[in-house]
Short mmCIF file of C-alpha atoms in Angstrom, two decimals:
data_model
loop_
_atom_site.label_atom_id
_atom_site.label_comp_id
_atom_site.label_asym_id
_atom_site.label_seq_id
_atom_site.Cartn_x
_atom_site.Cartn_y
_atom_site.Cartn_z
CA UNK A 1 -26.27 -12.51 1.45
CA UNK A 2 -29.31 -10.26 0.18
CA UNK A 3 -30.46 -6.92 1.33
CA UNK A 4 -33.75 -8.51 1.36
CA UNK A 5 -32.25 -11.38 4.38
CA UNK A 6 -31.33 -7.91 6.09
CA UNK A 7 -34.56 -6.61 7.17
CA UNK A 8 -34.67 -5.95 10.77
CA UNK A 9 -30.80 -6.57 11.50
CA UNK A 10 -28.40 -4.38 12.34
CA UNK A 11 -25.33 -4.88 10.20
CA UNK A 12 -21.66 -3.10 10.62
CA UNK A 13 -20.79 -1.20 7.22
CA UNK A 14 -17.69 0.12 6.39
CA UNK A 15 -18.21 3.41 4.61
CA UNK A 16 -15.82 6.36 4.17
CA UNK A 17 -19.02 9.25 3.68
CA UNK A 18 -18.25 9.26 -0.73
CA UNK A 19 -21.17 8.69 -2.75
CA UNK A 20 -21.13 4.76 -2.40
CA UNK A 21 -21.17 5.18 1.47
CA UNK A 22 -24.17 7.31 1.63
CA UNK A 23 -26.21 5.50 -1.31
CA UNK A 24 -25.81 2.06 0.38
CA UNK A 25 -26.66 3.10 3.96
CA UNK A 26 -29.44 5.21 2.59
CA UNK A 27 -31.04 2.67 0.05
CA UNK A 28 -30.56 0.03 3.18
CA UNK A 29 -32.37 2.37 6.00
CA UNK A 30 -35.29 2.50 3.41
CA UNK A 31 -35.63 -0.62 2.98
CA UNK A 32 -35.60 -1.81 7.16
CA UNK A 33 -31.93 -2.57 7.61
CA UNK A 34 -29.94 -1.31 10.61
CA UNK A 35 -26.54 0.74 9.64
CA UNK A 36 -23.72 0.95 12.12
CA UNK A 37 -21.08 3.00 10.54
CA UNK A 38 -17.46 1.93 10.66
CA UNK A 39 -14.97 4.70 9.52
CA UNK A 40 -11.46 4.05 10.20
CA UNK A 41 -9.32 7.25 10.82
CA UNK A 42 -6.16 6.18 8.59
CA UNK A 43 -4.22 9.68 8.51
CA UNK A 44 -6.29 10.51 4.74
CA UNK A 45 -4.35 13.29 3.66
CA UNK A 46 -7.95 14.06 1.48
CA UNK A 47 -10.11 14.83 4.18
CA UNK A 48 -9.58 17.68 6.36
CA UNK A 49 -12.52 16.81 8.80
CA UNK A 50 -12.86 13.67 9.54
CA UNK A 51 -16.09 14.44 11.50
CA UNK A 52 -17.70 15.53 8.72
CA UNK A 53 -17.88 11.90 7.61
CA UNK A 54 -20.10 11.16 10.80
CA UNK A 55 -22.70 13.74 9.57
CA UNK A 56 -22.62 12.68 6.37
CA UNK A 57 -23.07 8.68 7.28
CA UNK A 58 -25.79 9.93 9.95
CA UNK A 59 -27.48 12.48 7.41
CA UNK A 60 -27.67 9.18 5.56
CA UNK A 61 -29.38 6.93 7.84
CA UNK A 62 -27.23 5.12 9.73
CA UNK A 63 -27.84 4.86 13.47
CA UNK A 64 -24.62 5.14 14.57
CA UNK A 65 -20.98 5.93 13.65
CA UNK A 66 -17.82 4.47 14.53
CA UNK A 67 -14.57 6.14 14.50
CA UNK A 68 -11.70 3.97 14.54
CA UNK A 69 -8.47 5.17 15.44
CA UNK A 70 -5.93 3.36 13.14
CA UNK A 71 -3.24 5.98 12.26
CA UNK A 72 -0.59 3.83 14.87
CA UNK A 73 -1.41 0.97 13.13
CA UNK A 74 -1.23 1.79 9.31
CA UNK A 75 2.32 3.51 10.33
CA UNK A 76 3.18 0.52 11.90
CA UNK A 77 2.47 -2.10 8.43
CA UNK A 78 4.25 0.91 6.89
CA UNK A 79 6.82 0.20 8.37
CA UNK A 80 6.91 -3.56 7.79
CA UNK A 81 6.36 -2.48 4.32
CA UNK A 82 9.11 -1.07 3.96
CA UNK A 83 11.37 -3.38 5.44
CA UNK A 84 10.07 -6.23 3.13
CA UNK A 85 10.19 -3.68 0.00
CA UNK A 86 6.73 -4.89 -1.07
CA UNK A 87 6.09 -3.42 -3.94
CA UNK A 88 3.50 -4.91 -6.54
CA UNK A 89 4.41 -5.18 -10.02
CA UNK A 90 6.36 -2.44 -10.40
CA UNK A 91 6.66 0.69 -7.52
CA UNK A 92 3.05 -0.04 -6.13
CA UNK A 93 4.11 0.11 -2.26
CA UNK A 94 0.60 -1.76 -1.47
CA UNK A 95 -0.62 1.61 0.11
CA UNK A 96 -4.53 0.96 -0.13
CA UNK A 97 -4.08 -2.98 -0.08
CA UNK A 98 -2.50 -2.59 3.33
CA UNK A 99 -4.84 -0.25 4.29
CA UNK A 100 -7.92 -2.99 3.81
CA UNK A 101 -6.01 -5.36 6.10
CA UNK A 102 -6.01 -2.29 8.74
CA UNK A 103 -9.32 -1.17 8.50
CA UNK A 104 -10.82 -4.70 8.55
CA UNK A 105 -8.49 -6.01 11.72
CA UNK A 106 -9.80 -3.04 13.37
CA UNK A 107 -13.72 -2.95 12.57
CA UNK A 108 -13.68 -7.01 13.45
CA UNK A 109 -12.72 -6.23 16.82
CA UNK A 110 -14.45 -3.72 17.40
CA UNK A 111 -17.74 -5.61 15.66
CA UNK A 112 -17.12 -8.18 18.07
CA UNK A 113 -17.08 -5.72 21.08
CA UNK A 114 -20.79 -4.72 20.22
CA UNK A 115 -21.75 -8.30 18.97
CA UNK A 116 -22.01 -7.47 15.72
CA UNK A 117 -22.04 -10.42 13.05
CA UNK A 118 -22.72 -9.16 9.63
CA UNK A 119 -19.36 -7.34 8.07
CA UNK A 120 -20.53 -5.04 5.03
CA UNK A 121 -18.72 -3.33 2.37
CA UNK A 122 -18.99 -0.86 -0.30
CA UNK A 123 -16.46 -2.76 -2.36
CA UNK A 124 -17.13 -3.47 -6.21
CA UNK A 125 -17.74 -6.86 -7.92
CA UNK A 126 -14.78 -5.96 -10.43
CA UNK A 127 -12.02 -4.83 -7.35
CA UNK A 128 -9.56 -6.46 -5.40
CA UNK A 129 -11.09 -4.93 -2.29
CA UNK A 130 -14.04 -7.25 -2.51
CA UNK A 131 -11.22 -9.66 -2.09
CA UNK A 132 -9.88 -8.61 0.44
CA UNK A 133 -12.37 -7.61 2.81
CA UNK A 134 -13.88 -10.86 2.06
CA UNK A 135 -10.63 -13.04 2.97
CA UNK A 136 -9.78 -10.90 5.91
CA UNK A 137 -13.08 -11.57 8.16
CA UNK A 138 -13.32 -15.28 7.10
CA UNK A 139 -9.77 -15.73 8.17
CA UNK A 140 -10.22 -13.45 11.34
CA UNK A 141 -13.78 -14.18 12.33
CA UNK A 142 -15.09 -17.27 10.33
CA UNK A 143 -18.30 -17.03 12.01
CA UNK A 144 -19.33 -13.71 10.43
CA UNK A 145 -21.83 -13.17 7.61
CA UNK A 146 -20.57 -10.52 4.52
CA UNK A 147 -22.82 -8.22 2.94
CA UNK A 148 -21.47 -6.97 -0.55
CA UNK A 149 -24.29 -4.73 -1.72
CA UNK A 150 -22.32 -4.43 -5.48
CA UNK A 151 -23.04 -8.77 -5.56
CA UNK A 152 -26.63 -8.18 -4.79
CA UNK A 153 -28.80 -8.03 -7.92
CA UNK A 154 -31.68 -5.72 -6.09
CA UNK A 155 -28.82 -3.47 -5.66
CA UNK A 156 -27.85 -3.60 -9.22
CA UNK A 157 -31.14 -3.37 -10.84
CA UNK A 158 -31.72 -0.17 -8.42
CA UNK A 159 -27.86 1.31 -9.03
CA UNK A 160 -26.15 0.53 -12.23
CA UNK A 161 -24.05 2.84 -12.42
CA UNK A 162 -23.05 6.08 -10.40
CA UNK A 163 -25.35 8.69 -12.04
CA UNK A 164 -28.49 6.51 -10.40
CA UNK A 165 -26.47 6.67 -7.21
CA UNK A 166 -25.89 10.64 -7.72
CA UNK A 167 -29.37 11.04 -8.76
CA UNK A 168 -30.74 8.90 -6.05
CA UNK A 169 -28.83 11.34 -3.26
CA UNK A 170 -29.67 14.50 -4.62
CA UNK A 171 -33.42 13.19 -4.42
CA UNK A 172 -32.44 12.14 -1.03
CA UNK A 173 -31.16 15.58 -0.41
CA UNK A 174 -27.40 13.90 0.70
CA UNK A 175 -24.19 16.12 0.82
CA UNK A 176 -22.28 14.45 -1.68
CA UNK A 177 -19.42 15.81 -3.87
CA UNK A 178 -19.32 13.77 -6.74
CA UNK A 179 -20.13 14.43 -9.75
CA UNK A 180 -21.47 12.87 -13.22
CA UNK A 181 -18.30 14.61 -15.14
CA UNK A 182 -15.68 13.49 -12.04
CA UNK A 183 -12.89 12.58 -14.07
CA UNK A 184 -11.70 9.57 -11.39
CA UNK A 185 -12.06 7.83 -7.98
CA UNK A 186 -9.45 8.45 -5.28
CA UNK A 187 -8.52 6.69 -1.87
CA UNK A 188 -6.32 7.63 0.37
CA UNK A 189 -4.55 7.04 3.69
CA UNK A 190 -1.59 8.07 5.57
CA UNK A 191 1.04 5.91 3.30
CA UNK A 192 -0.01 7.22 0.03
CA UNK A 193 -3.14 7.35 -3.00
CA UNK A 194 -4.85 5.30 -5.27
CA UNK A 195 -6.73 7.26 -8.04
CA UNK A 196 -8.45 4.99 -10.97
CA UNK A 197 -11.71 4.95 -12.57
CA UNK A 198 -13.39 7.14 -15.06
CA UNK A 199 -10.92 8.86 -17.44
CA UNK A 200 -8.03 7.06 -16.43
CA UNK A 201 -9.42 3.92 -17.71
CA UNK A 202 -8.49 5.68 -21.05
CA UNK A 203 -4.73 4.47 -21.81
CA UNK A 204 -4.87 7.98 -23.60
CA UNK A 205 -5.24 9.49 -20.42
CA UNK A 206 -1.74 10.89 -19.40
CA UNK A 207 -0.95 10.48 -15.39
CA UNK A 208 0.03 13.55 -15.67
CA UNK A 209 -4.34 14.14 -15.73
CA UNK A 210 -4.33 13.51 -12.47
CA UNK A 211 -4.32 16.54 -9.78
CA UNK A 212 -1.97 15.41 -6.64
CA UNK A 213 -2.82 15.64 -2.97
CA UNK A 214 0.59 15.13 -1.38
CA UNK A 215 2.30 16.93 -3.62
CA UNK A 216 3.57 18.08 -6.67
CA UNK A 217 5.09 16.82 -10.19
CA UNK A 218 8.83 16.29 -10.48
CA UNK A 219 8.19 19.63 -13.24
CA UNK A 220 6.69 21.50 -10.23
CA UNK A 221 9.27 21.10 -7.77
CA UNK A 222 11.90 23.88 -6.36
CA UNK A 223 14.84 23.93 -9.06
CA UNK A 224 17.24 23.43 -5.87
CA UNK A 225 18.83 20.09 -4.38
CA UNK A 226 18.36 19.27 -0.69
CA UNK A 227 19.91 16.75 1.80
CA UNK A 228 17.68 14.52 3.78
CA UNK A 229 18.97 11.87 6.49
CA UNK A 230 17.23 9.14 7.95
CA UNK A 231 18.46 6.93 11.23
CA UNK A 232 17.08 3.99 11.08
CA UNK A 233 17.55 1.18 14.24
CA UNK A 234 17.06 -2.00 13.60
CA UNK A 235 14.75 -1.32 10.52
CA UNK A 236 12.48 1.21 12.17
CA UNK A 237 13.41 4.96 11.36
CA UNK A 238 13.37 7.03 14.49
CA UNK A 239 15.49 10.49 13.70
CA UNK A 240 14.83 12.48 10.75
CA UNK A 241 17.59 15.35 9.88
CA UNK A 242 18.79 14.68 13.14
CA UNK A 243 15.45 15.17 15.17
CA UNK A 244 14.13 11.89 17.16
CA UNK A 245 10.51 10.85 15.94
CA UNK A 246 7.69 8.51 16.02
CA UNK A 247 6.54 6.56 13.44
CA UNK A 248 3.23 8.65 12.49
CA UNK A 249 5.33 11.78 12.27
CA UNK A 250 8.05 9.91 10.36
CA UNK A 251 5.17 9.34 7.19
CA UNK A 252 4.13 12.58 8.23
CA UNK A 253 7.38 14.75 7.49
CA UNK A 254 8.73 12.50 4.38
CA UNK A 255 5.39 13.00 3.00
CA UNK A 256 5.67 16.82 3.34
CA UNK A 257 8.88 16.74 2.25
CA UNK A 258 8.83 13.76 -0.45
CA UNK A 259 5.64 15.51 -1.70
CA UNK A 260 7.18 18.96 -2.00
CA UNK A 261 9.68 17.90 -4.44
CA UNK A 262 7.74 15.57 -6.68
CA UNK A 263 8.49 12.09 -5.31
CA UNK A 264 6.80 8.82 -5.57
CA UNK A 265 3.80 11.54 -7.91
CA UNK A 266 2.04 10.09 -10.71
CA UNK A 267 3.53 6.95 -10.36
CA UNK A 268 1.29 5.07 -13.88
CA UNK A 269 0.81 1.32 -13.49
CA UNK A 270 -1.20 -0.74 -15.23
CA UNK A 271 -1.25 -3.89 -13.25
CA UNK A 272 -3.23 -7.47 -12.59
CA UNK A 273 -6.10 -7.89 -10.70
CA UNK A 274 -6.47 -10.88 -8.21
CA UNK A 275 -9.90 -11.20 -10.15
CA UNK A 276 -8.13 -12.03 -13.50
CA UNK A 277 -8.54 -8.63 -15.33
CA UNK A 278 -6.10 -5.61 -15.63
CA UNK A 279 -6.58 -1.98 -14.08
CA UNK A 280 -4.75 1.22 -14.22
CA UNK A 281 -3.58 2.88 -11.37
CA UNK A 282 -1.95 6.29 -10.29
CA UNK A 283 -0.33 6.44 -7.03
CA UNK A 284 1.15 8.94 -4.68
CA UNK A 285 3.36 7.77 -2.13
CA UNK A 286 6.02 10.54 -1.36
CA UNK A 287 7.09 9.35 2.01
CA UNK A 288 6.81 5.38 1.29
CA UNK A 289 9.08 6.08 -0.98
CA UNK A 290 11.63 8.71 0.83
CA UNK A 291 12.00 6.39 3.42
CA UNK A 292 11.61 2.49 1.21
CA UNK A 293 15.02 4.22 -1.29
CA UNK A 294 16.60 4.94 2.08
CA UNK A 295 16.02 1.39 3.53
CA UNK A 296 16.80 -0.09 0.37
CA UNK A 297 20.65 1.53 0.36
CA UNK A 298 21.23 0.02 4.05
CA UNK A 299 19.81 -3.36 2.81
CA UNK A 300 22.65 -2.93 0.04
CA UNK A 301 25.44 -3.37 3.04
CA UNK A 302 23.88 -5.84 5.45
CA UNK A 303 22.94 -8.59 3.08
CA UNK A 304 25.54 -11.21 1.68
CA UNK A 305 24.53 -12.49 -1.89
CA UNK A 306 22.52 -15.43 -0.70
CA UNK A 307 20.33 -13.49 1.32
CA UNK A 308 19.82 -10.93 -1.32
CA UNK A 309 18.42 -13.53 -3.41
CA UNK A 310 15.85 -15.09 -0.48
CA UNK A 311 15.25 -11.48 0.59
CA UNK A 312 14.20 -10.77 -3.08
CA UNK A 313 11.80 -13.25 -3.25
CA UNK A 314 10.37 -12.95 0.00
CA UNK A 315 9.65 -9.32 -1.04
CA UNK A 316 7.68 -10.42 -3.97
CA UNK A 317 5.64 -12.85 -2.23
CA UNK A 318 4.79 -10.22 0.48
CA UNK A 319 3.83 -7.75 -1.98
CA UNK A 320 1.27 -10.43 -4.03
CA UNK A 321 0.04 -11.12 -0.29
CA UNK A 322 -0.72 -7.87 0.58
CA UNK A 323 -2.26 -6.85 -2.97
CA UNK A 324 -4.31 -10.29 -2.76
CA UNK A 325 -5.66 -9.81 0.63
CA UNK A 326 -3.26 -12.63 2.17
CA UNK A 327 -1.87 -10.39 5.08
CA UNK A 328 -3.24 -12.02 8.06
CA UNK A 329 -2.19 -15.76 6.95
CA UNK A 330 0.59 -18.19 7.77
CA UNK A 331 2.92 -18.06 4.45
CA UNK A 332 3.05 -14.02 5.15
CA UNK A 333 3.44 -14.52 8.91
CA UNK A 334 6.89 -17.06 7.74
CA UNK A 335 7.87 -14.35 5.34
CA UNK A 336 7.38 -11.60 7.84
CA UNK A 337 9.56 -13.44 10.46
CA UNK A 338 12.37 -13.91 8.15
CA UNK A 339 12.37 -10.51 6.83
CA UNK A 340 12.73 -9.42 10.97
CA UNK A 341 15.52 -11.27 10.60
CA UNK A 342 17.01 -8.55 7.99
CA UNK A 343 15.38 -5.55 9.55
CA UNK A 344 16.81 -6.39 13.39
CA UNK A 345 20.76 -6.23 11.68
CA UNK A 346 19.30 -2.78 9.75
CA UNK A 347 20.92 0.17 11.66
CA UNK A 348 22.57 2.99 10.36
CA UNK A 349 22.02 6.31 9.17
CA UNK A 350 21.71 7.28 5.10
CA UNK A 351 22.15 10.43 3.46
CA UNK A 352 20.61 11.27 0.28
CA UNK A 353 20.19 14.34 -2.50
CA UNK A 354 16.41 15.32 -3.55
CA UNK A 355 16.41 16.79 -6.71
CA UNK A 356 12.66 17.17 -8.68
CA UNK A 357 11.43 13.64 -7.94
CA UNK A 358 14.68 12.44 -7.78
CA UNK A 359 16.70 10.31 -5.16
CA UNK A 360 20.38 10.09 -4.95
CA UNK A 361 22.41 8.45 -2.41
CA UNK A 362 25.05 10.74 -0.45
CA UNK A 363 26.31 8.50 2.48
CA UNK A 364 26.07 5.79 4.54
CA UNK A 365 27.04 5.99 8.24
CA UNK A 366 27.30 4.06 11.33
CA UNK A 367 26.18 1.06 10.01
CA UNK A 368 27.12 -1.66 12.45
CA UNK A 369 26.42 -4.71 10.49
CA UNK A 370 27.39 -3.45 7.37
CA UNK A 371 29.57 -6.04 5.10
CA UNK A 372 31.13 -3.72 3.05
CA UNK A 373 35.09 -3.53 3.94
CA UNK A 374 37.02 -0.35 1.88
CA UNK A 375 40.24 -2.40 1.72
CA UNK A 376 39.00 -5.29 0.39
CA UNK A 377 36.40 -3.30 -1.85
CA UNK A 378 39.71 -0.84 -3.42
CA UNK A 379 41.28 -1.19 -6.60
CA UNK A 380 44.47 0.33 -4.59
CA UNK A 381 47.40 -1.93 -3.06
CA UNK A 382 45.97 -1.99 0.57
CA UNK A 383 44.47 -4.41 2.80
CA UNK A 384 45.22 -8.00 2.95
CA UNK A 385 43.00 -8.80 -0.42
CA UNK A 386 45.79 -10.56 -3.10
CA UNK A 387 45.00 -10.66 -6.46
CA UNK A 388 47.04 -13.36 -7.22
CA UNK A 389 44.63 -16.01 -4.83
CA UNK A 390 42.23 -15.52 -7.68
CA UNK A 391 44.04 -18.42 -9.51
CA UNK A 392 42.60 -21.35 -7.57
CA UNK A 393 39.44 -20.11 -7.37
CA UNK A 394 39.25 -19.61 -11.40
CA UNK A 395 40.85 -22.84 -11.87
CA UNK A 396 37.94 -24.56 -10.38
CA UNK A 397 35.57 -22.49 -11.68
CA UNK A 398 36.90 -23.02 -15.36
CA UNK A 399 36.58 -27.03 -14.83
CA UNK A 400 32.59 -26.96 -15.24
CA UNK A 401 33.23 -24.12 -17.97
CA UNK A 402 35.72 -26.78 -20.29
CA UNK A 403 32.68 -28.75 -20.04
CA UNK A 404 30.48 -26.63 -21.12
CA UNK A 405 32.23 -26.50 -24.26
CA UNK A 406 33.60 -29.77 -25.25
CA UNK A 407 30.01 -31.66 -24.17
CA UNK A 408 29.13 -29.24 -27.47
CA UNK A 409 26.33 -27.21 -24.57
CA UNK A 410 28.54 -24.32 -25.84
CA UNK A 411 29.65 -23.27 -29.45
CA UNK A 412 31.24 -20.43 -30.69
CA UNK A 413 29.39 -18.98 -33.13
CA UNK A 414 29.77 -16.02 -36.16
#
């Protein structure tokens, strides 16, 4: 679609008040088109008042604003997040790829509520949030029309780059904070931030550049050790340190306390693109990663080897279907039923150490489905485990091994 097919329609935008936001519902007013901003309210740790982004999306044309409240929600993929370990290339927990899938779910229905048809975006033609935002209305209302202003060559020609779009709302007289000299571009929600852009484009750019939000560097941190605990029941964590909670005050606290002492700061990717190119990223995601360490030691003692090895690839495709703005289709709805299958026998409580960005495991307790057996585990003369029944087994085993060797597969070599 063009802005120009937009005249005299009213069109839902999802803006978050930045300097895109308010240059793409103010260049659209001007022109004739009808703004309707959606904002979800995803637990940013960035913005203190999340009101203020009304008056700045009104002060910049649009006639009305939307507040969407989605901080149940993005605990609740948090959650499946971490039961499926999706991570992307690396320790990427798919924070602001989940976050799309959220947002869009919610503005859809809500769109549909006030029979709105035309889903806009302030995504970029070089993102994977274009992506995304495109692939999650087709699939969840095929019938909508997208509006991506950064496709539209009017656009372009008007705003090629973001000191016209600074200039532009300073003529406008629009409270925006960025700056020509901003040294990056952040987002952020409840599970964690994505900063990129600007100097951190430069591979000479340390991560270290970047100033954190949730927290602190591992260098910062208190020069003492503490103990955390975490109950989780059957996957979901519901006591922290002993204290019963809900899942929005479960990010909450490990993000306090993950943040405090320096973990899951700075992590430094530099990762593929669904659109075929490579970006860096820095992300913070203290309590994604409390929690996902936590979840990972009780996976350690509920799954047998051959469910290790599905489990592991089932996490990968997760994470590639969250990152490529798959969430909502039927291969992740199969992986997501399988990994309930883990998450349902996950119950038990862990105990780890926090030490300056650090994680080390303590103990593992109550774990009802765990596998792992002391007796048959010790190196001691107990249990019912004999040594000696290791014969038959190696006997067999050695068969296909001979083979190896005398079908000349295997040579011994200086």
């Amino acid at each position: 679609m063009k802005a120009q097919d937009l005249i005299g329609k009213t069109i839902a935008f999802a803006g978050s008040g930045g300097l895109d936001s308010c240059t793409i519902t103010r260049w659209l007013t001007d022109i004739g088109v009808n703004v309707v901003c959606f904002t979800a309210d995803l637990g940013q740790p960035d913005e203190e008042d999340i009101e203020a982004v009304r008056q700045r999306m009104l002060q910049a044309g649009a006639v009305d604003f939307v507040l969407l409240p989605a901080r149940d929600a993005i605990a609740q993929v948090g959650v499946d997040i971490i039961q499926a370990q999706a991570c992307y290339e690396g320790r990427y927990w798919n924070t602001t790829g989940i976050a799309r899938c959220v947002l869009a779910k919610a503005m859809i229905l809500e769109m549909k509520k006030r029979s709105l048809t035309i889903f806009s975006h302030g995504a970029t033609g070089r993102g994977n949030d274009q992506v995304r935002f495109q692939l999650i209305t087709n699939m969840l209302a095929p019938e909508f029309e997208v509006y991506a202003p950064w496709r539209d060559e009017e656009f372009l020609a008007r705003f090629p780059g973001r000191s016209e779009m600074i200039d532009f709302c300073q003529e406008k007289g629009l409270a925006v904070s960025a700056t020509k000299d901003k040294p990056y571009s952040t987002d952020a929600n409840l599970l964690g931030l994505t900063h990129e852009s600007g100097m951190l484009e430069e591979l000479t750019t340390p991560a270290h550049f970047v100033k954190p939000i949730m927290g602190c560097y591992p260098v910062d941190a208190p020069d003492e050790t503490i103990e955390f605990t975490v109950r989780f029941e059957n996957g979901i964590p519901v006591a922290i340190n002993g204290n019963s909670v809900g899942l929005v005050e479960a990010f909450l606290q490990t993000n306090a306390l993950g943040g405090k002492y320096g973990l899951g700061i700075g992590t430094h990717l530099v990762e593929n693109r669904f659109v075929g190119i490579k970006s860096r990223g820095v992300y913070e995601s203290p309590g994604v990663e409390l929690l996902g360490t936590c979840y990972a030691y009780l996976l350690q003692l509920i799954l047998d080897r051959r469910a290790r090895e599905f489990y592991d690839q089932l996490s990968l495709l997760i994470a590639k279907q969250i990152y490529q703005g798959y969430w909502f289709d039927l291969a992740t709805k199969m992986a997501l039923q399988a990994i309930k299958c883990t998450a349902e026998l996950a119950t038990g409580t862990i105990k780890v150490a926090i030490y300056k960005g650090t994680i080390s495991f303590l103990a593992a307790t109550d774990v009802a489905h765990s596998l792992y057996s002391e007796e048959n585990a010790s190196m001691e003369g107990v249990g019912s485990y004999n040594h000696a029944d290791s014969e038959g087994l190696l006997r067999v085993f050695g068969v296909s091994a001979r083979v190896l060797a005398t079908s000349g597969q295997v040579k011994l070599s200086e």
